[in-house]
XYZ file of C-alpha atoms in Angstrom:
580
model
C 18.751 -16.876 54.871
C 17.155 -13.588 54.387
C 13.421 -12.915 54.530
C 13.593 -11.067 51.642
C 14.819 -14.728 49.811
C 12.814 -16.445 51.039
C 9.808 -14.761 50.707
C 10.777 -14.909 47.065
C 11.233 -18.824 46.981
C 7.664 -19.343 48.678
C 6.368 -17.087 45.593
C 8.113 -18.737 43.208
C 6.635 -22.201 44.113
C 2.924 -20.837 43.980
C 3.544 -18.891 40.887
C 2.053 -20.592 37.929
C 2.655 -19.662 33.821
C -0.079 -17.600 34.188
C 1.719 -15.303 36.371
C 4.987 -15.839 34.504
C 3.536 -14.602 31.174
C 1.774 -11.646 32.748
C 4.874 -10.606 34.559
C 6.412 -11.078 30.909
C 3.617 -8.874 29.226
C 4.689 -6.517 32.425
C 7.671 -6.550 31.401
C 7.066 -5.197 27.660
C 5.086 -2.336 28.884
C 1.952 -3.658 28.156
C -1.344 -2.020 30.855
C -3.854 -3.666 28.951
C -5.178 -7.052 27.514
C -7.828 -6.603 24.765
C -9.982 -9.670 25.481
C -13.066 -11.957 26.469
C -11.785 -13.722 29.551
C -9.203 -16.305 27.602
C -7.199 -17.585 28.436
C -8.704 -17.342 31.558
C -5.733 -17.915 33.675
C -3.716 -15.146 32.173
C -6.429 -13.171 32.385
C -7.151 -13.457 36.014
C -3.436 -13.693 36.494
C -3.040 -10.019 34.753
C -4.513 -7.360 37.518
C -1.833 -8.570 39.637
C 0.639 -6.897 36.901
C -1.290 -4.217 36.864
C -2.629 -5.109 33.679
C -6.246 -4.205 33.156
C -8.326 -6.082 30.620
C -10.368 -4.449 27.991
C -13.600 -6.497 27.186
C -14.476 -6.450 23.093
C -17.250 -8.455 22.316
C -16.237 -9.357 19.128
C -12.702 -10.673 18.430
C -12.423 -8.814 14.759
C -13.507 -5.837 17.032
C -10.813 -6.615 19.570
C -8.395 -6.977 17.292
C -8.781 -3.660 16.059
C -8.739 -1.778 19.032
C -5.538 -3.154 19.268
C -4.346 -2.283 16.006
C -5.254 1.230 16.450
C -3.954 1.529 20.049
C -0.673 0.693 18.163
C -0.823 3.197 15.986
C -1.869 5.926 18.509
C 0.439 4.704 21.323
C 3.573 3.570 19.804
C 3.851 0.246 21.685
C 3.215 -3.054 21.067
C -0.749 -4.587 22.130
C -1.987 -7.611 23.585
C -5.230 -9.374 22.144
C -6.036 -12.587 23.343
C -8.720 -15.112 22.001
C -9.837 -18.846 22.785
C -8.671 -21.231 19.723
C -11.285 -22.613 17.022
C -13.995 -20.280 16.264
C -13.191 -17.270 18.370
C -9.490 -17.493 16.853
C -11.041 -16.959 12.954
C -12.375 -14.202 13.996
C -9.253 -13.023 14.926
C -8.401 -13.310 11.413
C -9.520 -10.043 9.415
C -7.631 -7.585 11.935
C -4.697 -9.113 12.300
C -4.804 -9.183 8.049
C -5.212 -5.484 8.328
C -2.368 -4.958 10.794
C -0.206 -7.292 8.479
C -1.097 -5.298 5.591
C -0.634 -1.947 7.249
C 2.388 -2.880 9.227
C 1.277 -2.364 12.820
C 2.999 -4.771 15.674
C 0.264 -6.691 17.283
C 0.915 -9.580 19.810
C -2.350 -12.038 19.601
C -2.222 -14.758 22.346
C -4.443 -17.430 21.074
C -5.645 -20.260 23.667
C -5.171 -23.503 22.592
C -6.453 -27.271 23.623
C -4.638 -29.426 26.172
C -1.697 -30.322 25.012
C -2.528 -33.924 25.812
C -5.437 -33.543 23.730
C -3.656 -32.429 20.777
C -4.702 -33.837 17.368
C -7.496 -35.634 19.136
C -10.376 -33.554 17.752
C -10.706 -31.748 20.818
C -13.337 -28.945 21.288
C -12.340 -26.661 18.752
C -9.544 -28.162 17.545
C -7.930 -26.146 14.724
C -4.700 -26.071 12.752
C -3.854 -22.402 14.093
C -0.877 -22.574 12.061
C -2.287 -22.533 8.877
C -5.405 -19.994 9.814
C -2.741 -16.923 10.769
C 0.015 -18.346 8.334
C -1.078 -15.875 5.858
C -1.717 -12.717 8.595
C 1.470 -13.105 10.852
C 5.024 -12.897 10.532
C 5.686 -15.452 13.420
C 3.565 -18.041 15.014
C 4.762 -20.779 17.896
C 3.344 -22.773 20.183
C 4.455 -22.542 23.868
C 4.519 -26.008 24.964
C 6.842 -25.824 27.875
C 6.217 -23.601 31.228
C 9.801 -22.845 31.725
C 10.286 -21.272 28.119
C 7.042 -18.746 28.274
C 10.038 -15.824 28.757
C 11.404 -16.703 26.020
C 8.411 -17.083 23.629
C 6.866 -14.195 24.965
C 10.120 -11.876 24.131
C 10.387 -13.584 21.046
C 6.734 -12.794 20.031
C 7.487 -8.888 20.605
C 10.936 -8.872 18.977
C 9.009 -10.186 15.372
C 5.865 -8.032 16.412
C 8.155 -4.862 16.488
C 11.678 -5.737 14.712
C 12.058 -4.575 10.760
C 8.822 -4.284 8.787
C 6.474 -4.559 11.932
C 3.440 -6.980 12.006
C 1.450 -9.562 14.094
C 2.755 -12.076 16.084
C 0.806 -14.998 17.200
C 1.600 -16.824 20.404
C -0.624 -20.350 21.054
C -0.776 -21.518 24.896
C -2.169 -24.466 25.658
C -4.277 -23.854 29.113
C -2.103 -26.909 31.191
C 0.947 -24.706 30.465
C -0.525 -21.564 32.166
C -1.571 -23.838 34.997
C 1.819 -25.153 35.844
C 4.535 -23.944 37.991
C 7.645 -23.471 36.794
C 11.013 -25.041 37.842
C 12.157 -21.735 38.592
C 15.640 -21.400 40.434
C 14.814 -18.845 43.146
C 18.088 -17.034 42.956
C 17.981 -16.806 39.182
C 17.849 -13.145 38.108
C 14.631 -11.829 36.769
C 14.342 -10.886 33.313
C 15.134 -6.712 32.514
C 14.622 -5.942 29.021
C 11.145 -4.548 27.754
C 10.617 -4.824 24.273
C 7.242 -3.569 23.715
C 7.959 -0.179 22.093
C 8.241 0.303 17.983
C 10.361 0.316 15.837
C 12.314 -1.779 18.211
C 15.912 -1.669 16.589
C 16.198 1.637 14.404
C 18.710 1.115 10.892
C 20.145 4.167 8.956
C 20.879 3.661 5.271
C 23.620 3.136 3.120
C 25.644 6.593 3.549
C 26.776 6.617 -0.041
C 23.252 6.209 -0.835
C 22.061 8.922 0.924
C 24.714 10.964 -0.193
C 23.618 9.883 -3.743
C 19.663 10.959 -3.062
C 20.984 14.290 -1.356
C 22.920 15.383 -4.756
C 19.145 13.508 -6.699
C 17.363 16.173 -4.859
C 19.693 19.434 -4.656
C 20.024 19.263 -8.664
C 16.303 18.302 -9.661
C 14.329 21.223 -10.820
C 11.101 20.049 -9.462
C 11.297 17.219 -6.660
C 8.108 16.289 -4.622
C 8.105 14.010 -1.101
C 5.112 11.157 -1.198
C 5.490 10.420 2.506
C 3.186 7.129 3.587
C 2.227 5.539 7.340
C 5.525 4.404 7.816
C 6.499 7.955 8.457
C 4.048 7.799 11.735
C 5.495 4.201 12.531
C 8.471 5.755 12.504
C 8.205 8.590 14.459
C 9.306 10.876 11.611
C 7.564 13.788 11.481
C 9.952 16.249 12.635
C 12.441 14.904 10.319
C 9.795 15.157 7.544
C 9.480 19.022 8.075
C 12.847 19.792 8.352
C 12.949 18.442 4.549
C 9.968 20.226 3.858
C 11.114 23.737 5.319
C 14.392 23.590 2.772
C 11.844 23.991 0.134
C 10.671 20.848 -0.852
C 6.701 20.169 -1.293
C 5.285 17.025 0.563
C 2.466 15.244 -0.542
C 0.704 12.166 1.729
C -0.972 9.016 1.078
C -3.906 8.175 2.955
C -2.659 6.610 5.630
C 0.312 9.139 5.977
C -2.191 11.878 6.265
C -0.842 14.094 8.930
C 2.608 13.427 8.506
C 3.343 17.179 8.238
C 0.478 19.917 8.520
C -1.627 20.650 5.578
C -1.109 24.179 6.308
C 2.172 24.406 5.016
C 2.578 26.574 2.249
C 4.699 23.671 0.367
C 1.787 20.943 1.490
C 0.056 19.461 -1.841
C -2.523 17.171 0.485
C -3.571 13.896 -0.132
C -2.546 12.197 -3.526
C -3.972 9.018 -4.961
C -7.192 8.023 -6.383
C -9.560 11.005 -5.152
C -8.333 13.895 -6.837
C -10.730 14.306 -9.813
C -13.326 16.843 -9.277
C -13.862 18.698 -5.633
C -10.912 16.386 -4.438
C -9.166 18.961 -2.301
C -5.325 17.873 -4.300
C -7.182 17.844 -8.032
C -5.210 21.379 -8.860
C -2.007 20.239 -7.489
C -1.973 17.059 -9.896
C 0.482 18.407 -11.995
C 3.334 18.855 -9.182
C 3.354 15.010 -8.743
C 2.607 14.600 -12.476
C 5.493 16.796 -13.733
C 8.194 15.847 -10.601
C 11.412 14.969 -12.117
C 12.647 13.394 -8.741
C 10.735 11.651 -6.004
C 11.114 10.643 -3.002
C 8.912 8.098 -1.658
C 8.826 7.985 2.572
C 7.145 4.904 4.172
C 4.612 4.580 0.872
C 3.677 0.913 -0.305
C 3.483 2.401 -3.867
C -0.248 0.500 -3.791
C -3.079 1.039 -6.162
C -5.839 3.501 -4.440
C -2.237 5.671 -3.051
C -0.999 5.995 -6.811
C -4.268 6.131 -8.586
C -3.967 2.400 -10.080
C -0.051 3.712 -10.702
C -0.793 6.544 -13.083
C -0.931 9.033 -11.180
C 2.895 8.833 -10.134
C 5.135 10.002 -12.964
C 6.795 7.491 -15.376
C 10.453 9.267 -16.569
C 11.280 10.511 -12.624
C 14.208 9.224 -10.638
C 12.587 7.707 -7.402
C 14.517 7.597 -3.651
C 12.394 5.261 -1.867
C 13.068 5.080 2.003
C 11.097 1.850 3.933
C 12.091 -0.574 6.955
C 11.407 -3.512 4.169
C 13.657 -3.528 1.590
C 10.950 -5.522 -0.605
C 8.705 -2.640 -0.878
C 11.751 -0.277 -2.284
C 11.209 -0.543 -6.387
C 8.058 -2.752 -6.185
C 6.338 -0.836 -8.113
C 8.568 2.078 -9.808
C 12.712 1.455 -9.773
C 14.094 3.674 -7.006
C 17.223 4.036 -5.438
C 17.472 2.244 -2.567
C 17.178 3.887 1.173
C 16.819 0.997 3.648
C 16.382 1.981 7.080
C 14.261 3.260 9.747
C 12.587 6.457 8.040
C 13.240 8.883 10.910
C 17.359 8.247 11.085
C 17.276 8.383 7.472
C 15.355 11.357 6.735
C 17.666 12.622 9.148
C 20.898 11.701 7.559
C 19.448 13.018 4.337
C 18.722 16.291 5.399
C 21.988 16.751 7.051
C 23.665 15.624 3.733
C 21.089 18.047 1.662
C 22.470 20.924 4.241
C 26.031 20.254 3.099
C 24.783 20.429 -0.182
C 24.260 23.701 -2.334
C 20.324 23.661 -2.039
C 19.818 27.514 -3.604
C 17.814 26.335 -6.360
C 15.473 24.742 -3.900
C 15.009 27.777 -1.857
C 15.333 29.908 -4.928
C 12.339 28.475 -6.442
C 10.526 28.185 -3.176
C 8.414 31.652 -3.414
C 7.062 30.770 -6.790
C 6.099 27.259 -5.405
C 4.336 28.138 -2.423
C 1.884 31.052 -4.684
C 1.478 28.062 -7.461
C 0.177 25.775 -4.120
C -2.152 28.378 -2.930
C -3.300 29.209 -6.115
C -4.311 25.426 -6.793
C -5.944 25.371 -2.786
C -8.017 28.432 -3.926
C -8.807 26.440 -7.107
C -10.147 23.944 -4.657
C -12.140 26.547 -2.292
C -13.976 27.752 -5.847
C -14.685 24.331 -7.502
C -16.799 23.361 -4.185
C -18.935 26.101 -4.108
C -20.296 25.204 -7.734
C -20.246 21.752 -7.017
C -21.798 21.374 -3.315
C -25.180 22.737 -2.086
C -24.342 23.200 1.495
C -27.866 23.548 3.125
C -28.995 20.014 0.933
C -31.097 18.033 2.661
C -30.652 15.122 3.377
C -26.997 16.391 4.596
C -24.364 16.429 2.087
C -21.424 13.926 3.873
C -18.683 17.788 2.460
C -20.999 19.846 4.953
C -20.926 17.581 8.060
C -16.444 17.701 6.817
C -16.591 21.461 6.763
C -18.519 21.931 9.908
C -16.314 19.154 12.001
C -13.376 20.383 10.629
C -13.610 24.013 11.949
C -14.426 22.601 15.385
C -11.847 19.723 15.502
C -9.088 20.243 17.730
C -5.638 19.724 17.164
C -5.228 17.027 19.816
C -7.682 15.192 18.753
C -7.758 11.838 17.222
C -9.885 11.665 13.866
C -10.465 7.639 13.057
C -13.071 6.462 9.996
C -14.414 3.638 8.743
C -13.181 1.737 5.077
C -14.423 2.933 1.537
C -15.858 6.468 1.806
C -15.650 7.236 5.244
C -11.745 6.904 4.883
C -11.830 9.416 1.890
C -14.069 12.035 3.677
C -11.572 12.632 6.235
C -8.803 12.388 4.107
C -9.720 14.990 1.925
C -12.368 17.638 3.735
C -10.812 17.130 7.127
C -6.903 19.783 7.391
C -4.122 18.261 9.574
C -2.925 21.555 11.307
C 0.381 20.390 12.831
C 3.055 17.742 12.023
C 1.892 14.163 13.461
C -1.870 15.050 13.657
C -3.671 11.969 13.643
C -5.900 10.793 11.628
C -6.306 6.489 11.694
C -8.060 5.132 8.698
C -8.138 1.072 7.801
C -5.896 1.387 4.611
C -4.186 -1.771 4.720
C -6.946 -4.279 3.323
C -10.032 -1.736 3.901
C -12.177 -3.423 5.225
C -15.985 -2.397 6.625
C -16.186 -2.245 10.386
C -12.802 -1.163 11.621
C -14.322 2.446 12.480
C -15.811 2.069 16.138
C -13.062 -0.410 17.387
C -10.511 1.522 15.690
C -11.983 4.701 17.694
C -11.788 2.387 20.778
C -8.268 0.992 20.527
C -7.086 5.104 20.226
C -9.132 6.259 22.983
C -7.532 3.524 25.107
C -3.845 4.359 24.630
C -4.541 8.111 24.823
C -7.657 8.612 27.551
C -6.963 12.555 27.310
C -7.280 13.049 23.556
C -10.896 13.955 22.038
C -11.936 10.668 19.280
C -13.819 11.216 16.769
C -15.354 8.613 14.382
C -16.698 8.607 11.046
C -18.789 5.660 9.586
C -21.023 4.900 6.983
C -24.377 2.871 8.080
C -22.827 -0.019 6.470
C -19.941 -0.126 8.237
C -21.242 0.316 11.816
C -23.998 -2.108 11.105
C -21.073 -4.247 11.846
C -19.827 -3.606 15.111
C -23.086 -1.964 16.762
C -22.789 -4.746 19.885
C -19.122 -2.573 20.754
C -21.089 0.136 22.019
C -21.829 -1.711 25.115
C -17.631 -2.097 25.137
C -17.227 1.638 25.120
C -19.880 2.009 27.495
C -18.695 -0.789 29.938
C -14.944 0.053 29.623
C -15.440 3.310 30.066
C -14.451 4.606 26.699
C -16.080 7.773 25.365
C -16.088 8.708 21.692
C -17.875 10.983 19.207
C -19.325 8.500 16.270
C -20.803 10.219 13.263
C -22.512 7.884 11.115
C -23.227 8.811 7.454
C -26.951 7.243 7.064
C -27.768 7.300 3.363
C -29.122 4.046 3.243
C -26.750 2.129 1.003
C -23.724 0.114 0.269
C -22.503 3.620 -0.720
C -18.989 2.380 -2.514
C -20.550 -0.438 -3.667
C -24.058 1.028 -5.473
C -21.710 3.526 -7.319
C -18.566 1.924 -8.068
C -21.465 -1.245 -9.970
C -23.114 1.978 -11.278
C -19.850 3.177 -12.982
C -18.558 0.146 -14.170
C -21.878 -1.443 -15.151
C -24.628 0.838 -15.561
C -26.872 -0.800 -13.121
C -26.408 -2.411 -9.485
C -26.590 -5.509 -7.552
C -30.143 -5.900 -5.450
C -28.509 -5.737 -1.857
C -26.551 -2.052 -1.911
C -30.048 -0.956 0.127
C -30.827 -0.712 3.267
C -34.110 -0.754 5.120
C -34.683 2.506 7.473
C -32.542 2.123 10.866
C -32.075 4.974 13.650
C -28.555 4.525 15.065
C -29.134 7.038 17.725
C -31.801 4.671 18.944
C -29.533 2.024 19.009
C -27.167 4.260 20.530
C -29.273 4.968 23.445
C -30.463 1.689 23.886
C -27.109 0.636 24.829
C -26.861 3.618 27.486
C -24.802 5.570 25.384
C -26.285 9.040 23.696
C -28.019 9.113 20.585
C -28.589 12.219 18.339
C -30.716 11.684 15.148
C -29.773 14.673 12.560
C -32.054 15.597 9.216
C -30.752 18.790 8.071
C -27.153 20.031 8.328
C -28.314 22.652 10.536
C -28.720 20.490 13.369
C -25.541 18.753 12.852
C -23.159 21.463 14.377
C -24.846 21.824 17.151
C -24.538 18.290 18.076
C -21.140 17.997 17.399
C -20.042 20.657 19.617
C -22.105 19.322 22.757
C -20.774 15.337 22.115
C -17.279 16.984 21.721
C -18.225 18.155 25.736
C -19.881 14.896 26.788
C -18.335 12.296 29.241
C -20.035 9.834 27.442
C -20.320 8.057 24.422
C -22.470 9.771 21.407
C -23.780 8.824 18.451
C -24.774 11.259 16.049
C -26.783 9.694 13.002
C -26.876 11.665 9.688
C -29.302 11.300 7.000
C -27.085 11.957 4.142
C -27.352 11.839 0.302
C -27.109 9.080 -1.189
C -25.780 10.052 -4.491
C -23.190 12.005 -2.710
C -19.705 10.757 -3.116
C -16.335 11.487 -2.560
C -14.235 12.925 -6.341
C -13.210 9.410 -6.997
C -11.019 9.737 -10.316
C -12.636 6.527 -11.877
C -15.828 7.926 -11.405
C -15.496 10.968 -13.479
C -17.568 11.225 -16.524
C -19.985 8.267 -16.032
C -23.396 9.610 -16.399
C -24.818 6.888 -14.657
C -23.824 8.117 -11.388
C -26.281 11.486 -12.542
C -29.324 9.476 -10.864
C-alpha cells in the first residue's frame, strides 16, 4: 500500500462533517464565510480550506454583505447563523436577495437532532421562518449526504431565477465522521458561479422580436438588474450601437454608460422635476415597441405602471418565465439575457436595420437636447452653496471625482434615488448596488461591506441617510476589524426623510416620530477607530471626499443636509405642502 493511500485513509477517519462541508464550500469557490462563529465547527473547520471568515455583528448586516458580494463578485456567498433568534434576523436580507434575485447560500445551525421537537434552546420551525424568503430549504440530517446537500443548496441558489438557499445542520452532524470509503473519488464539480446553466430562447421568437424591432419606428430598451446577473452588458451595447436608445431601471443602472449618445438614464418614478430623465419622458411614453431586459415591470421602475406606454408591442427577455407579461403582455424571450441579447442582435444584423440607423442622428440631438434640458432646469431649481448642504451638491461634487472602477452602493428610499439620478455611469457594467428588491433601511454599510469584500482593489463608496445608518452603526467595528475600508457619506438632515414627505404629500401633515434628535456620526465614526469628518457647508465636503477616497481606512463623512430637500419624485409634484 502506498503512503500516499494511506495517508489519505488516516485523514479520512479523523475528518469530521465539519471538514466535509468546508471542503464542499471549497469546492464551490467560496474564500469566505460571512458569520459570528456558528456553527462553530464549520467555522473552525473553514481556515483549513482556506476559507476566511468575515465577522458581521448583526445577522441582517451579514446577510447583506453577502448579498452584495454576489452582486459585485458573480459567485455564490456563504452566511451562516445559529437557529432561533439569530436565524430571524437572517430574515430581512435574505427577503431582499429573494426579491432582487441574488444567489445566497445561508447555513443555519440547528439543535441536536436528538433534541428535535423537544423545545430545545431556541427551538424554531426554520421551515416556515425562510419558507417565504428561499427557494429551497433542507435539513442535513445525515453526515454522509452533506456533499450532496451542499451541491444541491448551490444548484437552487444559482440555477434559473437565482435566490437564497437555506441549508439547516444540526451541530452532532458536523461532529461526526463520515463512513467515507478511502478510495472513493473526491467530488470535482464547483458550482458556485451565476447563472449556473445559461438558456437561449425560442429561435422563432427571437427571430419574431428581431423583425418587432427592425420595422418599429421608435423602439426603446428598459434593461433591469438581471442584465448585471447576467453578465450582459456587452451584449446590451452591441444593441444599443445599431441605433437603439436604452433606458435603465434602478437597479440596472449601469448596464450601459450614461454617456452614450442613445442613453435616456434612469426611468421610473423620479423623473418629474430636476429628475435627470424628466425631458426624455416622451421616448418611453411614445415607444411603439419595447423591449424589456431583466426588468420586474414593478411599481417605483414603471412609475406605478404609467409611465410605460399602453398600445406598444413588448419583447420581454428574463431567466423566469413568470415575470415575462406580468405586468404588460409581451412576447415571450425566455432565457439567460446575455445568450439572448446575443442571438437577437445577430438576427437584427441579418435584418434590414436602415431605418434604425437612418433615424439614429436625429435621435441622439433629440437626447442631448433633453440632457441639456436637464443641465438648465437644475440651475433654477438648486442653490448650490445652500447651507445646510443640498444632498444634488454633495451628487455633483462626488460625481466629478468618482472613478470608473469604483463601486457606488446606497442606502433604501432617497439615498437609492440620489445616486441613481445625480451620479453618470461612464462605461458599460459600472456599478452602482442599491437595495431595490424590498427597500429596505439599513442595507447601505453592509451592502458597502459585502462589495468591498469580493473586490479588495475597487474604491466603495456609500451613501446613507441618518436613518438608515442609525441601523447598522455597530458594523463599523466589522469594517474596522475585518479590515474593510470604505467611504460612507451620510445625509444628516435629521428626519425620516421619505417618510416626513411622502405623509406630507399624501396627508398634509406628519406622524410625530419622522425627527431625529442631533447625532454626530463622525463621532461615532471615530469612536469605533475608524475616521470621522463632520461637514456644515458644501464647501467642506469636497475636500473630504477626495482625502477619504486616499485613506487606508474607513471614513465617515457626516453631512448636514436640508431637510426639505428631496429627490423629483413624480408623486410629489404639485403638493404645496412639501413648500415648508
Amino acid at each position: 500500500m502506498s503512503t500516499a493511500i494511506q495517508l489519505e485513509r488516516i485523514s479520512s477517519r479523523n475528518e469530521t462533517g465539519a471538514h466535509v462541508m468546508a471542503a464542499a464550500l471549497a469546492r464551490h469557490g467560496v474564500t469566505e464565510i460571512f458569520g459570528q462563529s456558528l456553527p462553530s465547527a464549520l467555522i473552525l473547520a473553514a481556515p483549513h480550506h482556506g476559507i476566511r471568515q468575515i465577522g458581521y455583528r448583526t445577522e441582517n448586516g451579514g446577510a447583506a454583505m453577502a448579498d452584495a458580494y454576489a452582486r459585485v463578485s458573480g459567485r455564490v456567498p456563504v452566511v451562516t447563523a445559529q437557529n432561533g433568534p439569530a436565524a430571524t434576523l437572517l430574515v430581512p436580507g435574505l427577503a431582499e436577495a429573494f426579491k432582487a434575485s441574488i444567489p445566497v447560500v445561508a447555513i443555519v445551525q440547528d439543535v441536536h437532532r436528538r433534541h428535535t421537537d423537544r423545545n430545545a434552546f431556541q427551538e424554531l420551525d426554520h421551515f416556515a421562518l425562510f419558507s417565504g424568503v428561499s427557494k429551497w430549504i433542507r435539513r442535513v440530517s445525515d453526515v454522509d449526504r452533506i456533499d450532496d446537500y451542499v451541491d444541491m443548496a448551490f444548484t437552487r441558489a444559482a440555477s434559473g431565477r437565482a435566490g437564497p438557499a437555506v441549508l439547516m445542520v444540526p451541530p452532532d452532524v458536523l461532529d461526526e465522521r463520515p463512513e467515507l470509503s478511502p478510495d472513493a473519488s473526491r467530488r470535482q464539480i464547483s458550482l458556485g458561479r451565476y447563472p449556473l446553466d445559461r438558456t437561449v430562447a425560442d429561435p422563432a421568437r427571437i427571430a419574431e422580436a428581431a423583425a418587432l424591432i427592425a420595422g418599429a419606428k421608435s423602439p426603446i430598451v428598459i434593461a433591469g438588474g438581471g442584465v448585471h446577473s447576467s453578465g450582459a452588458v456587452c451584449e446590451l451595447a452591441r444593441l444599443q450601437d445599431m441605433g437603439i436608445p436604452v433606458a435603465t431601471t434602478v437597479m440596472g443602472k449601469g448596464a450601459v454608460a450614461e454617456t452614450h449618445p442613445l442613453s435616456v438614464g434612469v426611468v421610473g418614478y423620479f423623473m418629474g422635476r430636476g429628475g435627470r430623465a424628466a425631458h426624455q419622458r416622451d421616448l418611453v411614453t411614445g415607444a411603439d415597441v419595447v423591449l424589456l431586459v431583466g426588468n420586474r415591470t414593478n411599481q417605483n421602475g414603471t412609475d406605478s405602471w404609467q409611465l410605460y406606454p399602453r398600445d406598444a408591442r413588448y419583447i420581454h427577455i428574463d431567466i423566469d418565465g413568470a415575470e415575462i407579461g406580468r405586468n404588460y403582455e409581451a412576447l415571450r424571450l425566455k432565457g439567460d439575457a446575455r445568450l439572448t441579447l446575443a442571438a437577437l442582435a445577430e438576427a437584427l444584423e441579418a435584418r434590414d436595420i436602415s431605418a434604425l440607423t437612418g433615424r439614429r442622428a436625429v435621435l441622439e440631438a433629440r437626447l442631448a437636447e433633453g440632457r441639456a434640458k436637464h443641465e438648465a432646469e437644475l440651475e433654477g431649481l438648486i442653490d448650490w452653496d445652500a447651507t445646510p448642504c443640498r444632498p444634488e451638491r454633495l451628487m455633483r461634487d462626488l460625481d466629478a471625482v468618482l472613478p470608473d472602477h469604483a463601486i457606488t452602493v446606497a442606502d433604501a428610499s432617497y439615498s437609492s434615488i440620489w445616486i441613481a439620478n445625480f451620479l453618470t455611469a461612464r462605461q458599460p457594467g459600472q456599478r452602482f448596488i442599491t437595495p431595490r428588491g424590498l427597500a429596505g433601511l439599513g442595507w447601505g454599510l453592509p451592502f458597502a461591506l459585502g462589495a468591498k469584500a469580493a473586490r479588495p482593489e475597487a474604491p466603495v463608496i456609500c451613501v446613507t441617510g441618518d436613518g438608515g445608518f442609525g441601523h447598522v452603526w455597530g458594523e463599523l467595528e466589522t469594517a474596522r476589524r475585518m479590515k474593510l475600508p470604505v467611504v460612507l457619506i451620510v445625509l444628516n438632515n435629521q428626519i425620516l426623510g421619505y417618510q416626513k414627505h411622502a405623509e406630507l404629500s399624501i396627508f398634509g401633515d406628519h406622524t410625530d416620530v419622522v425627527h431625529f434628535e442631533a447625532v454626530d456620526h463622525a463621532a461615532i465614526a471615530r469612536a469605533t477607530g475608524c475616521a470621522g469628518v463632520r461637514v456644515e457647508s458644501p464647501a467642506g465636503f469636497l475636500p473630504a471626499l477626495k482625502d477619504a477616497l486616499v485613506s487606508t481606512e474607513t471614513t465617515v463623512i457626516d453631512v448636514l443636509t436640508d431637510e426639505r430637500a428631496h429627490p423629483p419624485i413624480t408623486s410629489f409634484e404639485g403638493k404645496a405642502a412639501l413648500d415648508y
